[in-house]
């Protein structure tokens, strides 16, 4: 009997449960896709040899399980509020509490079971698509077909379904322990009028401003508070201020904005203002916790997406410093390639080359080129040779260098002033360094302490150290950094080399697990925010059908009622969006200084590009959910008012 009634209820409330069911399907499909991914030992082993992808997948899966538990608990309370009248009817008909619990539980079991069954096919399809994309993108030598569903993936899916069924049952049992009158008035019991707190309202605004200023303080590096007191302490304070500020702003500051608008006649006495504003004060206070949670979720989603795009784009820009030329031979005492071979490569691939003569000179005292790393030698290159390499790579050149002085190449980019002296072994000569540049001519693997000297100084040093000469050959050309054929051809020479193409491949393989993890979490955030907003707007607005009926009798046209609905929904959708975007963008700014080299990268690479991509992906989805929620509410109001 319980099953038949539950099926009948699901059919009757199918419009209410459609989005909820689709959200379950997406979540379960993503979870099953991860389990299939974890079970595929071939792709896991080949994807990133230096990364424990299984540990990452387990971490994401745990995150999914925790989220799914929260998801079901949260929305069961929503549906019980929505169906309060139905509970009263069951009580009148003589249903016991345990029978009512069983009805709601069976409904959840049916929906979850159907979503799980469909998710097996959809999740496997998603996995096949992702696996194919990874194989094609990374160029892995793995067959696309012949995949099998691991028994472990099916077991994990079954355990997830079982866990959900148990959690939902215990939650419903706890809810229905209350008196039936309290359950029927669950919405009203939560509606309470909060007093205004000017101090807390101002504090919320100040906390947000303070957190944003702390993120901006990173632009003052190396003289920022982050460098003075350490990244972790300042980060903890910054994130604490951001979280506290978001809570106080939503709960206490936002209602003051409504009060301000209530005293503006043009805003108050408008088609929507005289309907929406008077009850917004109460709604914002009543929904403060929900809006705060959505704000923090939006912040996390924006930051996660931004970091994803940053970790994808920045390493390729950073490679231009790590391996500045398309292809570069390693150091050798004499030219590792004959002139005929070099010219053949230039003709065949349309590249140009520069042969650099470098003096590798021992220094008397080891020099720290970073906080931990030292070098017992320096690589000296003449100014004219350096300019040739820079011209080949299309990068800025140096001005003249005073004879006797040198310019230090900062491989670990820095803007700090330089005043160094290199005492050379086997000579009384000292190289004075008072100038530095961040434009390195060679790959990091070939030289980490390069000094550019005048041509006259280079000739003198070459005479003093005739056996210190080394040769580096750099190849470069337009749009050649990703040319795989050049690398394959050069391998045939049996000469050691470093290429930008192979470096990019290495970075891609190393970052793919992180990209996978962040992408899954970002999608999860999207599902959470979208469904919570959709159902909250729907339940809040449909509870006011009688008021909309009154508006219709007062002369409001259907388009006016639609306007009111969309404006009222805007007060629910807009605060988390705006505050979440602001917090997320400042968080992305902070992350960019933790991940990237802020000295040699542009603002567009560090912040502009990730923000543009993030907003371009996040905003359309957010607006679509807002539109669908409004349209659904208007359609149902129209049906009820007939």
Coordinates of C-alpha atoms in Angstrom, one line a residue:
X1 CA 0.0 0.0 0.0
X2 CA 2.8 2.4 0.9
X3 CA 4.5 1.8 -2.4
X4 CA 1.3 2.5 -4.4
X5 CA 0.6 5.7 -2.5
X6 CA 4.2 6.8 -2.9
X7 CA 4.1 6.2 -6.7
X8 CA 0.8 8.1 -6.9
X9 CA 2.3 11.0 -4.9
X10 CA 5.3 11.1 -7.3
X11 CA 3.1 11.3 -10.3
X12 CA 1.0 14.0 -8.7
X13 CA 4.1 16.1 -7.7
X14 CA 6.1 15.3 -10.8
X15 CA 6.7 19.0 -11.6
X16 CA 8.1 19.5 -8.2
X17 CA 10.4 16.5 -8.4
X18 CA 11.7 16.9 -12.0
X19 CA 14.7 19.2 -11.2
X20 CA 15.4 17.3 -8.0
X21 CA 15.5 14.0 -9.9
X22 CA 17.7 15.5 -12.7
X23 CA 20.1 16.8 -10.1
X24 CA 20.3 13.3 -8.5
X25 CA 21.0 11.8 -11.9
X26 CA 23.9 14.3 -12.6
X27 CA 25.4 13.7 -9.1
X28 CA 25.2 9.9 -9.3
X29 CA 26.5 9.9 -12.9
X30 CA 29.6 11.9 -11.9
X31 CA 30.2 9.6 -8.9
X32 CA 29.9 6.5 -11.1
X33 CA 32.2 8.1 -13.7
X34 CA 34.8 8.6 -11.0
X35 CA 34.5 5.0 -9.9
X36 CA 35.0 3.8 -13.5
X37 CA 38.0 6.0 -13.8
X38 CA 39.5 4.6 -10.6
X39 CA 38.9 1.0 -11.8
X40 CA 40.7 1.6 -15.1
X41 CA 44.3 0.8 -14.0
X42 CA 45.7 1.3 -17.6
X43 CA 44.6 4.9 -17.9
X44 CA 45.4 5.7 -14.3
X45 CA 48.9 4.4 -14.7
X46 CA 49.5 6.3 -18.0
X47 CA 47.9 9.5 -17.0
X48 CA 50.4 10.8 -14.5
X49 CA 53.2 8.5 -13.4
X50 CA 54.3 10.8 -10.6
X51 CA 50.9 11.4 -9.1
X52 CA 48.7 9.1 -7.0
X53 CA 45.5 9.6 -8.9
X54 CA 43.7 6.9 -7.0
X55 CA 44.2 9.0 -3.8
X56 CA 42.8 12.0 -5.6
X57 CA 39.8 10.1 -6.8
X58 CA 39.1 8.8 -3.3
X59 CA 39.3 12.3 -2.0
X60 CA 36.8 13.5 -4.6
X61 CA 34.5 10.5 -3.9
X62 CA 34.6 11.3 -0.2
X63 CA 33.7 14.9 -1.0
X64 CA 30.8 13.6 -3.2
X65 CA 29.5 11.3 -0.4
X66 CA 29.5 14.1 2.2
X67 CA 27.8 16.5 -0.2
X68 CA 25.2 13.9 -1.3
X69 CA 24.3 13.3 2.4
X70 CA 23.9 17.0 2.9
X71 CA 21.9 17.3 -0.3
X72 CA 19.3 14.8 0.6
X73 CA 18.9 16.0 4.1
X74 CA 18.5 19.6 3.0
X75 CA 15.9 18.9 0.3
X76 CA 13.8 16.5 2.3
X77 CA 13.1 19.4 4.7
X78 CA 12.1 21.5 1.7
X79 CA 9.6 18.9 0.4
X80 CA 8.1 18.4 3.8
X81 CA 7.5 22.2 4.1
X82 CA 6.0 22.2 0.6
X83 CA 3.6 19.3 1.3
X84 CA 2.5 20.4 4.8
X85 CA -1.2 20.3 3.8
X86 CA -0.8 16.8 2.6
X87 CA 0.6 15.8 6.0
X88 CA -2.6 17.2 7.6
X89 CA -4.7 15.1 5.3
X90 CA -2.8 11.9 6.2
X91 CA -3.3 12.7 9.9
X92 CA -7.0 13.2 9.4
X93 CA -7.2 9.9 7.5
X94 CA -5.6 8.2 10.6
X95 CA -2.1 7.6 9.3
X96 CA 0.4 7.0 12.1
X97 CA 3.7 8.8 12.2
X98 CA 5.7 5.7 11.2
X99 CA 3.4 5.2 8.2
X100 CA 4.0 8.8 7.1
X101 CA 7.7 8.3 7.5
X102 CA 7.5 5.2 5.4
X103 CA 5.6 7.0 2.6
X104 CA 8.1 9.7 2.3
X105 CA 11.0 7.2 2.6
X106 CA 9.6 5.0 -0.1
X107 CA 9.3 8.0 -2.4
X108 CA 13.0 8.8 -1.9
X109 CA 13.9 5.2 -2.4
X110 CA 12.1 5.0 -5.7
X111 CA 13.6 8.3 -7.0
X112 CA 17.1 7.4 -5.8
X113 CA 16.9 3.9 -7.3
X114 CA 15.7 5.2 -10.7
X115 CA 18.4 7.8 -10.7
X116 CA 21.1 5.2 -9.8
X117 CA 20.0 2.8 -12.6
X118 CA 20.0 5.6 -15.2
X119 CA 23.3 7.0 -13.8
X120 CA 25.0 3.7 -14.5
X121 CA 24.5 4.2 -18.3
X122 CA 25.0 8.0 -18.2
X123 CA 28.1 7.8 -15.9
X124 CA 29.7 5.2 -18.1
X125 CA 29.0 7.3 -21.2
X126 CA 30.6 10.3 -19.5
X127 CA 33.6 8.2 -18.5
X128 CA 34.1 7.0 -22.0
X129 CA 33.9 10.6 -23.4
X130 CA 36.4 11.8 -20.8
X131 CA 38.7 8.9 -21.3
X132 CA 38.7 9.4 -25.1
X133 CA 39.4 13.1 -24.7
X134 CA 42.3 12.4 -22.3
X135 CA 43.8 9.8 -24.6
X136 CA 43.5 12.1 -27.7
X137 CA 44.6 15.3 -25.8
X138 CA 47.6 13.6 -24.1
X139 CA 48.5 11.5 -27.1
X140 CA 48.5 8.2 -25.1
X141 CA 49.0 4.9 -26.8
X142 CA 45.9 3.3 -25.3
X143 CA 43.0 1.6 -27.2
X144 CA 39.7 3.4 -27.0
X145 CA 37.4 0.4 -27.1
X146 CA 37.1 -2.8 -25.1
X147 CA 36.3 -1.1 -21.8
X148 CA 34.7 -3.1 -19.0
X149 CA 32.8 -1.9 -16.0
X150 CA 34.7 -2.9 -12.9
X151 CA 32.8 -4.8 -10.2
X152 CA 34.3 -2.4 -7.6
X153 CA 32.6 0.6 -9.4
X154 CA 29.2 -1.2 -9.2
X155 CA 29.8 -2.1 -5.5
X156 CA 30.7 1.5 -4.6
X157 CA 27.5 2.7 -6.4
X158 CA 25.4 0.2 -4.5
X159 CA 27.0 1.3 -1.2
X160 CA 26.2 4.9 -2.0
X161 CA 22.6 4.1 -2.7
X162 CA 22.3 2.1 0.5
X163 CA 23.9 4.9 2.5
X164 CA 21.5 7.4 1.1
X165 CA 18.5 5.2 1.9
X166 CA 19.7 4.8 5.5
X167 CA 20.4 8.6 6.0
X168 CA 17.1 9.6 4.5
X169 CA 15.2 7.2 6.8
X170 CA 16.9 8.4 10.0
X171 CA 16.4 12.1 8.9
X172 CA 12.6 11.5 8.3
X173 CA 12.4 9.7 11.6
X174 CA 13.9 12.6 13.4
X175 CA 11.7 15.2 11.7
X176 CA 8.5 13.3 12.5
X177 CA 9.4 12.9 16.1
X178 CA 8.1 16.4 16.5
X179 CA 4.4 17.1 17.2
X180 CA 2.4 17.0 14.0
X181 CA 1.3 20.6 14.6
X182 CA 4.9 21.7 14.7
X183 CA 5.6 19.9 11.5
X184 CA 2.6 21.5 9.8
X185 CA 3.8 24.9 10.9
X186 CA 7.5 24.2 10.2
X187 CA 7.8 27.2 7.9
X188 CA 6.1 29.5 10.4
X189 CA 8.2 28.3 13.3
X190 CA 11.4 29.3 11.4
X191 CA 10.0 32.7 10.4
X192 CA 11.2 35.1 13.1
X193 CA 11.8 38.8 13.1
X194 CA 15.4 39.7 13.8
X195 CA 16.3 43.1 15.3
X196 CA 18.6 45.4 13.4
X197 CA 22.2 45.7 14.6
X198 CA 23.9 48.7 13.1
X199 CA 27.3 47.7 14.6
X200 CA 27.2 44.2 13.1
X201 CA 25.9 45.5 9.8
X202 CA 28.9 47.9 9.6
X203 CA 31.3 45.2 10.8
X204 CA 30.2 42.9 7.9
X205 CA 31.1 45.5 5.4
X206 CA 34.4 46.4 7.1
X207 CA 35.4 42.7 7.3
X208 CA 34.9 42.2 3.6
X209 CA 36.8 45.4 2.7
X210 CA 39.6 44.3 5.0
X211 CA 39.9 40.9 3.4
X212 CA 39.9 42.4 -0.1
X213 CA 42.7 44.9 1.0
X214 CA 44.7 42.0 2.3
X215 CA 44.5 40.2 -1.0
X216 CA 45.4 43.5 -2.8
X217 CA 48.4 43.8 -0.4
X218 CA 50.0 40.9 -2.4
X219 CA 50.7 43.3 -5.2
X220 CA 53.2 45.0 -2.9
X221 CA 55.5 41.9 -2.9
X222 CA 58.2 41.4 -1.7
X223 CA 57.2 44.1 0.9
X224 CA 53.7 42.8 1.6
X225 CA 52.3 41.6 4.9
X226 CA 52.2 38.1 3.4
X227 CA 56.0 38.2 3.2
X228 CA 56.5 39.9 6.5
X229 CA 54.3 37.6 8.7
X230 CA 54.1 34.4 6.5
X231 CA 51.6 33.2 3.9
X232 CA 49.7 30.8 6.2
X233 CA 48.9 33.2 9.1
X234 CA 47.8 36.0 6.8
X235 CA 45.8 33.6 4.6
X236 CA 44.0 32.4 7.7
X237 CA 43.1 35.9 8.8
X238 CA 42.1 36.9 5.3
X239 CA 39.8 33.9 4.7
X240 CA 38.4 34.3 8.3
X241 CA 37.5 38.0 7.6
X242 CA 36.0 37.0 4.2
X243 CA 33.8 34.3 5.8
X244 CA 32.8 36.4 8.8
X245 CA 32.1 39.4 6.6
X246 CA 29.9 37.4 4.2
X247 CA 27.8 36.1 7.1
X248 CA 27.4 39.5 8.7
X249 CA 26.8 41.2 5.4
X250 CA 24.0 38.9 4.3
X251 CA 22.3 38.7 7.7
X252 CA 22.7 42.2 9.0
X253 CA 23.9 44.6 6.2
X254 CA 21.6 43.6 3.4
X255 CA 18.4 44.3 5.4
X256 CA 19.6 47.9 5.8
X257 CA 19.7 48.3 2.0
X258 CA 16.0 47.3 2.0
X259 CA 15.3 49.9 4.6
X260 CA 17.1 52.5 2.5
X261 CA 15.0 51.6 -0.5
X262 CA 11.8 51.7 1.5
X263 CA 12.4 55.4 2.1
X264 CA 12.8 56.1 -1.6
X265 CA 9.3 56.9 -3.0
X266 CA 10.3 56.1 -6.6
X267 CA 11.5 52.7 -5.6
X268 CA 8.7 51.9 -3.2
X269 CA 5.7 53.2 -5.2
X270 CA 6.5 51.1 -8.4
X271 CA 4.8 48.1 -9.9
X272 CA 7.0 45.7 -8.0
X273 CA 8.4 47.9 -5.2
X274 CA 5.2 48.2 -3.2
X275 CA 4.8 44.4 -3.3
X276 CA 8.3 43.2 -2.9
X277 CA 10.1 45.6 -0.7
X278 CA 7.8 45.5 2.4
X279 CA 8.3 41.7 2.8
X280 CA 11.9 41.6 1.7
X281 CA 13.1 42.8 5.1
X282 CA 11.6 39.8 6.8
X283 CA 12.5 37.3 4.0
X284 CA 16.2 38.4 4.0
X285 CA 16.5 38.0 7.7
X286 CA 14.6 34.7 7.6
X287 CA 16.7 33.3 4.8
X288 CA 20.0 34.7 6.0
X289 CA 21.6 31.3 6.7
X290 CA 20.5 30.0 3.3
X291 CA 21.8 33.0 1.5
X292 CA 25.0 32.9 3.5
X293 CA 25.6 29.2 2.5
X294 CA 24.9 30.0 -1.1
X295 CA 27.3 33.0 -1.0
X296 CA 30.1 30.8 0.4
X297 CA 29.3 28.1 -2.2
X298 CA 29.4 30.7 -5.0
X299 CA 32.7 32.0 -3.7
X300 CA 34.1 28.5 -3.6
X301 CA 32.8 27.7 -7.1
X302 CA 34.2 30.9 -8.6
X303 CA 37.6 30.4 -6.9
X304 CA 37.7 26.7 -7.9
X305 CA 36.9 27.5 -11.5
X306 CA 39.4 30.4 -11.6
X307 CA 42.2 28.2 -10.1
X308 CA 41.3 25.5 -12.7
X309 CA 41.7 27.9 -15.6
X310 CA 44.8 29.4 -14.0
X311 CA 46.5 26.0 -13.5
X312 CA 45.7 25.2 -17.1
X313 CA 46.9 28.4 -18.8
X314 CA 49.7 29.6 -16.5
X315 CA 52.1 26.6 -16.9
X316 CA 52.2 27.0 -20.7
X317 CA 53.1 30.7 -20.2
X318 CA 55.6 29.7 -17.5
X319 CA 57.2 27.2 -20.0
X320 CA 58.2 30.2 -22.1
X321 CA 60.6 31.1 -19.4
X322 CA 61.6 27.6 -18.4
X323 CA 62.3 26.7 -22.0
X324 CA 62.4 30.0 -23.9
X325 CA 63.4 28.5 -27.3
X326 CA 61.4 25.9 -29.3
X327 CA 64.3 23.5 -29.0
X328 CA 67.7 23.9 -27.4
X329 CA 70.7 21.6 -27.3
X330 CA 72.5 20.9 -24.0
X331 CA 75.9 22.4 -23.1
X332 CA 78.9 20.9 -24.9
X333 CA 82.6 21.7 -25.3
X334 CA 82.1 22.1 -29.0
X335 CA 79.2 22.5 -31.3
X336 CA 77.2 19.3 -31.0
X337 CA 75.8 19.7 -34.5
X338 CA 77.5 20.4 -37.9
X339 CA 76.7 23.5 -39.8
X340 CA 75.1 21.4 -42.6
X341 CA 72.7 19.7 -40.1
X342 CA 71.7 23.1 -38.6
X343 CA 70.9 24.5 -42.1
X344 CA 68.9 21.4 -43.0
X345 CA 66.7 21.9 -39.9
X346 CA 66.2 25.6 -40.8
X347 CA 65.2 24.8 -44.3
X348 CA 62.9 21.8 -43.5
X349 CA 61.0 23.4 -40.6
X350 CA 61.3 27.1 -41.3
X351 CA 63.1 27.8 -38.0
X352 CA 66.1 30.0 -37.3
X353 CA 69.0 29.2 -35.0
X354 CA 71.5 31.0 -32.9
X355 CA 74.8 29.4 -31.7
X356 CA 75.8 30.8 -28.3
X357 CA 79.3 30.5 -26.9
X358 CA 79.2 30.4 -23.1
X359 CA 82.0 30.5 -20.6
X360 CA 81.4 28.3 -17.6
X361 CA 83.5 29.9 -14.8
X362 CA 84.1 28.6 -11.3
X363 CA 83.5 31.1 -8.4
X364 CA 85.5 31.0 -5.2
X365 CA 82.4 31.2 -3.0
X366 CA 79.2 29.4 -3.7
X367 CA 76.4 31.7 -4.6
X368 CA 72.7 31.3 -3.6
X369 CA 70.6 31.8 -6.7
X370 CA 67.5 31.0 -4.6
X371 CA 66.8 30.7 -0.9
X372 CA 68.0 27.0 -0.8
X373 CA 69.9 26.4 -4.0
X374 CA 73.6 27.3 -4.6
X375 CA 75.9 27.2 -7.6
X376 CA 79.7 26.9 -7.7
X377 CA 79.9 28.4 -11.2
X378 CA 78.4 31.1 -13.4
X379 CA 77.7 31.0 -17.2
X380 CA 79.0 34.1 -18.9
X381 CA 77.7 35.3 -22.3
X382 CA 78.6 38.3 -24.4
X383 CA 76.1 41.1 -24.9
X384 CA 76.0 40.8 -28.6
X385 CA 75.3 37.0 -28.3
X386 CA 72.6 37.6 -25.7
X387 CA 70.9 40.1 -28.0
X388 CA 71.0 37.6 -30.9
X389 CA 69.2 35.0 -28.7
X390 CA 66.7 37.6 -27.5
X391 CA 65.9 38.7 -31.0
X392 CA 65.5 35.0 -32.1
X393 CA 62.9 34.6 -29.3
X394 CA 61.2 37.9 -29.9
X395 CA 62.0 39.2 -26.4
X396 CA 63.3 42.5 -25.0
X397 CA 67.1 43.2 -25.4
X398 CA 69.5 44.9 -23.0
X399 CA 71.1 48.3 -23.4
X400 CA 74.9 48.7 -23.3
X401 CA 76.9 47.3 -20.4
X402 CA 79.8 49.1 -18.8
X403 CA 83.1 47.3 -19.3
X404 CA 84.0 45.5 -16.1
X405 CA 80.3 45.2 -15.0
X406 CA 77.8 42.5 -15.7
X407 CA 74.0 41.9 -15.8
X408 CA 72.7 39.0 -13.8
X409 CA 69.9 37.0 -15.3
X410 CA 67.3 36.2 -12.6
X411 CA 66.0 32.7 -13.4
X412 CA 64.0 33.0 -10.1
X413 CA 62.3 36.2 -11.2
X414 CA 62.8 39.1 -8.8
X415 CA 62.5 42.9 -8.7
X416 CA 64.9 43.3 -5.8
X417 CA 67.9 45.5 -6.3
X418 CA 71.2 43.6 -7.1
X419 CA 74.7 44.3 -5.8
X420 CA 76.8 41.2 -6.1
X421 CA 80.4 40.4 -6.7
X422 CA 81.7 37.1 -8.3
X423 CA 85.3 36.3 -7.4
X424 CA 86.5 33.9 -10.1
X425 CA 88.8 31.0 -9.4
X426 CA 92.2 31.0 -11.0
X427 CA 92.2 34.8 -11.2
X428 CA 92.1 37.9 -9.2
X429 CA 89.3 39.3 -11.4
X430 CA 86.0 40.1 -9.8
X431 CA 82.7 40.6 -11.8
X432 CA 80.7 43.4 -10.4
X433 CA 76.9 43.0 -10.8
X434 CA 74.7 46.0 -10.2
X435 CA 72.0 45.3 -12.7
X436 CA 69.6 42.3 -13.3
X437 CA 67.1 41.1 -15.9
X438 CA 64.3 38.5 -15.8
X439 CA 64.7 37.6 -19.4
X440 CA 66.7 34.4 -19.4
X441 CA 68.2 33.4 -22.8
X442 CA 68.5 29.6 -22.0
X443 CA 66.4 26.9 -20.5
X444 CA 66.6 26.4 -16.7
X445 CA 68.1 23.0 -17.2
X446 CA 71.1 24.4 -19.1
X447 CA 71.9 27.5 -17.0
X448 CA 70.7 28.9 -13.7
X449 CA 73.3 31.6 -13.1
X450 CA 73.9 33.5 -16.3
X451 CA 75.8 36.8 -16.4
X452 CA 75.8 39.0 -19.5
X453 CA 79.0 41.0 -20.0
X454 CA 80.2 43.4 -22.7
X455 CA 81.9 41.9 -25.7
X456 CA 85.3 43.3 -24.7
X457 CA 85.0 41.7 -21.2
X458 CA 83.9 38.4 -22.8
X459 CA 87.0 38.4 -25.1
X460 CA 89.3 39.0 -22.1
X461 CA 87.7 36.2 -20.0
X462 CA 87.9 33.9 -23.0
X463 CA 91.7 34.5 -23.2
X464 CA 92.1 33.9 -19.5
X465 CA 89.9 30.7 -19.5
X466 CA 90.4 29.1 -22.9
X467 CA 89.0 25.7 -21.8
X468 CA 85.8 27.0 -20.2
X469 CA 83.9 27.5 -23.5
X470 CA 80.6 25.7 -24.0
X471 CA 78.1 25.8 -26.8
X472 CA 74.3 26.1 -26.8
X473 CA 72.3 26.1 -30.0
X474 CA 68.8 27.6 -29.9
X475 CA 66.1 26.9 -32.5
X476 CA 63.0 29.0 -32.8
X477 CA 60.3 30.0 -35.2
X478 CA 56.8 31.3 -35.5
X479 CA 54.2 28.9 -34.0
X480 CA 56.8 26.2 -33.6
X481 CA 56.7 25.7 -29.8
X482 CA 54.2 22.8 -30.2
X483 CA 55.7 21.2 -33.3
X484 CA 56.1 17.5 -32.6
X485 CA 57.7 16.7 -36.0
X486 CA 60.7 19.0 -35.2
X487 CA 61.3 17.1 -32.0
X488 CA 60.9 13.7 -33.6
X489 CA 63.4 14.7 -36.3
X490 CA 65.9 16.1 -33.9
X491 CA 65.9 12.9 -31.9
X492 CA 67.5 11.1 -34.8
X493 CA 70.7 13.2 -34.3
X494 CA 71.3 11.5 -30.9
X495 CA 72.2 14.9 -29.5
X496 CA 70.8 15.9 -26.1
X497 CA 68.1 18.5 -26.2
X498 CA 65.3 20.3 -24.4
X499 CA 62.1 21.2 -26.2
X500 CA 59.1 23.3 -25.3
X501 CA 56.8 20.7 -26.8
X502 CA 57.9 17.9 -24.4
X503 CA 57.9 20.3 -21.5
X504 CA 54.2 21.2 -22.3
X505 CA 53.4 17.5 -22.5
X506 CA 55.0 16.9 -19.1
X507 CA 53.0 19.8 -17.6
X508 CA 49.8 18.5 -19.1
X509 CA 50.3 15.0 -17.7
X510 CA 51.3 16.3 -14.3
X511 CA 48.3 18.7 -14.0
X512 CA 45.6 16.5 -15.4
X513 CA 44.7 14.9 -12.0
X514 CA 44.4 18.3 -10.4
X515 CA 42.3 19.5 -13.3
X516 CA 40.1 16.5 -12.9
X517 CA 39.6 17.0 -9.2
X518 CA 38.9 20.7 -9.4
X519 CA 36.5 20.2 -12.4
X520 CA 34.4 17.6 -10.5
X521 CA 34.2 19.9 -7.4
X522 CA 33.2 22.9 -9.6
X523 CA 30.4 20.8 -11.3
X524 CA 29.3 19.7 -7.8
X525 CA 29.1 23.3 -6.7
X526 CA 27.1 24.2 -9.8
X527 CA 24.6 21.5 -9.1
X528 CA 24.2 22.5 -5.4
X529 CA 23.8 26.2 -6.1
X530 CA 21.4 25.7 -9.0
X531 CA 19.0 23.3 -7.3
X532 CA 19.0 25.0 -4.0
X533 CA 18.1 28.4 -5.6
X534 CA 15.5 26.8 -7.9
X535 CA 13.6 25.0 -5.1
X536 CA 13.9 27.9 -2.6
X537 CA 12.5 30.4 -5.2
X538 CA 9.8 27.9 -6.1
X539 CA 8.7 27.2 -2.6
X540 CA 8.9 30.8 -1.4
X541 CA 6.8 32.2 -4.3
X542 CA 4.2 29.4 -4.5
X543 CA 3.4 30.0 -0.9
X544 CA 2.1 33.5 -1.9
X545 CA -0.4 32.4 -4.5
X546 CA -3.2 34.0 -2.6
X547 CA -1.3 37.3 -2.6
X548 CA -0.9 37.1 -6.3
X549 CA -4.6 36.4 -6.6
X550 CA -5.2 39.7 -4.7
X551 CA -2.8 41.5 -7.1
X552 CA -4.8 40.2 -10.1
X553 CA -8.0 41.5 -8.5
X554 CA -6.4 44.9 -7.9
X555 CA -5.7 45.2 -11.6
X556 CA -2.3 43.7 -12.1
X557 CA -1.9 42.3 -15.6
X558 CA -0.1 38.9 -16.1
X559 CA 3.0 40.8 -17.3
X560 CA 3.0 42.8 -14.1
X561 CA 2.7 39.7 -11.9
X562 CA 5.6 38.2 -14.0
X563 CA 7.6 41.3 -13.3
X564 CA 7.0 41.0 -9.5
X565 CA 8.0 37.4 -9.5
X566 CA 11.3 38.0 -11.3
X567 CA 12.1 41.0 -9.1
X568 CA 11.3 39.0 -5.9
X569 CA 13.5 36.1 -7.2
X570 CA 16.2 38.6 -8.0
X571 CA 16.5 39.4 -4.2
X572 CA 17.2 35.7 -3.7
X573 CA 19.6 35.2 -6.6
X574 CA 21.5 38.5 -6.7
X575 CA 23.1 38.8 -3.3
X576 CA 24.9 35.4 -3.4
X577 CA 25.9 36.1 -7.0
X578 CA 27.4 39.6 -6.5
X579 CA 29.1 38.9 -3.2
X580 CA 30.2 35.4 -4.3
X581 CA 31.8 36.9 -7.5
X582 CA 33.5 39.7 -5.6
X583 CA 34.9 37.3 -3.0
X584 CA 35.8 34.7 -5.6
X585 CA 37.7 37.2 -7.8
X586 CA 39.7 38.5 -4.9
X587 CA 40.4 34.9 -3.9
X588 CA 41.6 34.2 -7.4
X589 CA 43.9 37.2 -7.1
X590 CA 45.4 35.7 -4.0
X591 CA 45.7 32.3 -5.5
X592 CA 47.4 33.7 -8.6
X593 CA 50.2 35.1 -6.4
X594 CA 50.6 31.8 -4.7
X595 CA 50.7 29.8 -7.9
X596 CA 52.2 32.0 -10.5
X597 CA 55.4 34.1 -10.9
X598 CA 53.9 37.5 -10.5
X599 CA 57.0 39.3 -11.7
X600 CA 57.2 37.9 -15.3
X601 CA 53.5 37.3 -15.9
X602 CA 50.9 39.8 -16.9
X603 CA 47.7 40.7 -15.1
X604 CA 45.8 39.2 -18.0
X605 CA 47.4 35.8 -17.5
X606 CA 47.2 35.8 -13.8
X607 CA 43.7 37.3 -13.3
X608 CA 42.0 38.7 -16.4
X609 CA 41.9 35.4 -18.4
X610 CA 40.7 33.2 -15.5
X611 CA 38.1 35.7 -14.5
X612 CA 36.8 36.0 -18.0
X613 CA 36.5 32.3 -18.5
X614 CA 35.0 31.7 -15.1
X615 CA 32.3 34.4 -15.5
X616 CA 31.7 33.2 -19.0
X617 CA 31.0 29.7 -17.8
X618 CA 29.3 30.4 -14.4
X619 CA 27.1 33.4 -15.2
X620 CA 25.1 31.9 -18.1
X621 CA 24.2 28.8 -16.0
X622 CA 23.2 31.0 -13.1
X623 CA 21.1 33.3 -15.3
X624 CA 19.5 30.2 -16.9
X625 CA 18.5 28.8 -13.5
X626 CA 17.1 32.2 -12.5
X627 CA 15.0 32.3 -15.7
X628 CA 13.8 28.7 -15.5
X629 CA 12.8 29.2 -11.8
X630 CA 10.8 32.4 -12.7
X631 CA 9.1 30.8 -15.7
X632 CA 8.2 27.7 -13.7
X633 CA 6.7 29.8 -10.9
X634 CA 4.7 32.1 -13.2
X635 CA 3.3 29.1 -15.1
X636 CA 2.2 27.3 -11.9
X637 CA 0.7 30.6 -10.4
X638 CA -1.3 31.1 -13.6
X639 CA -2.7 27.5 -13.4
X640 CA -3.7 28.0 -9.8
X641 CA -5.4 31.3 -10.4
X642 CA -7.6 29.9 -13.2

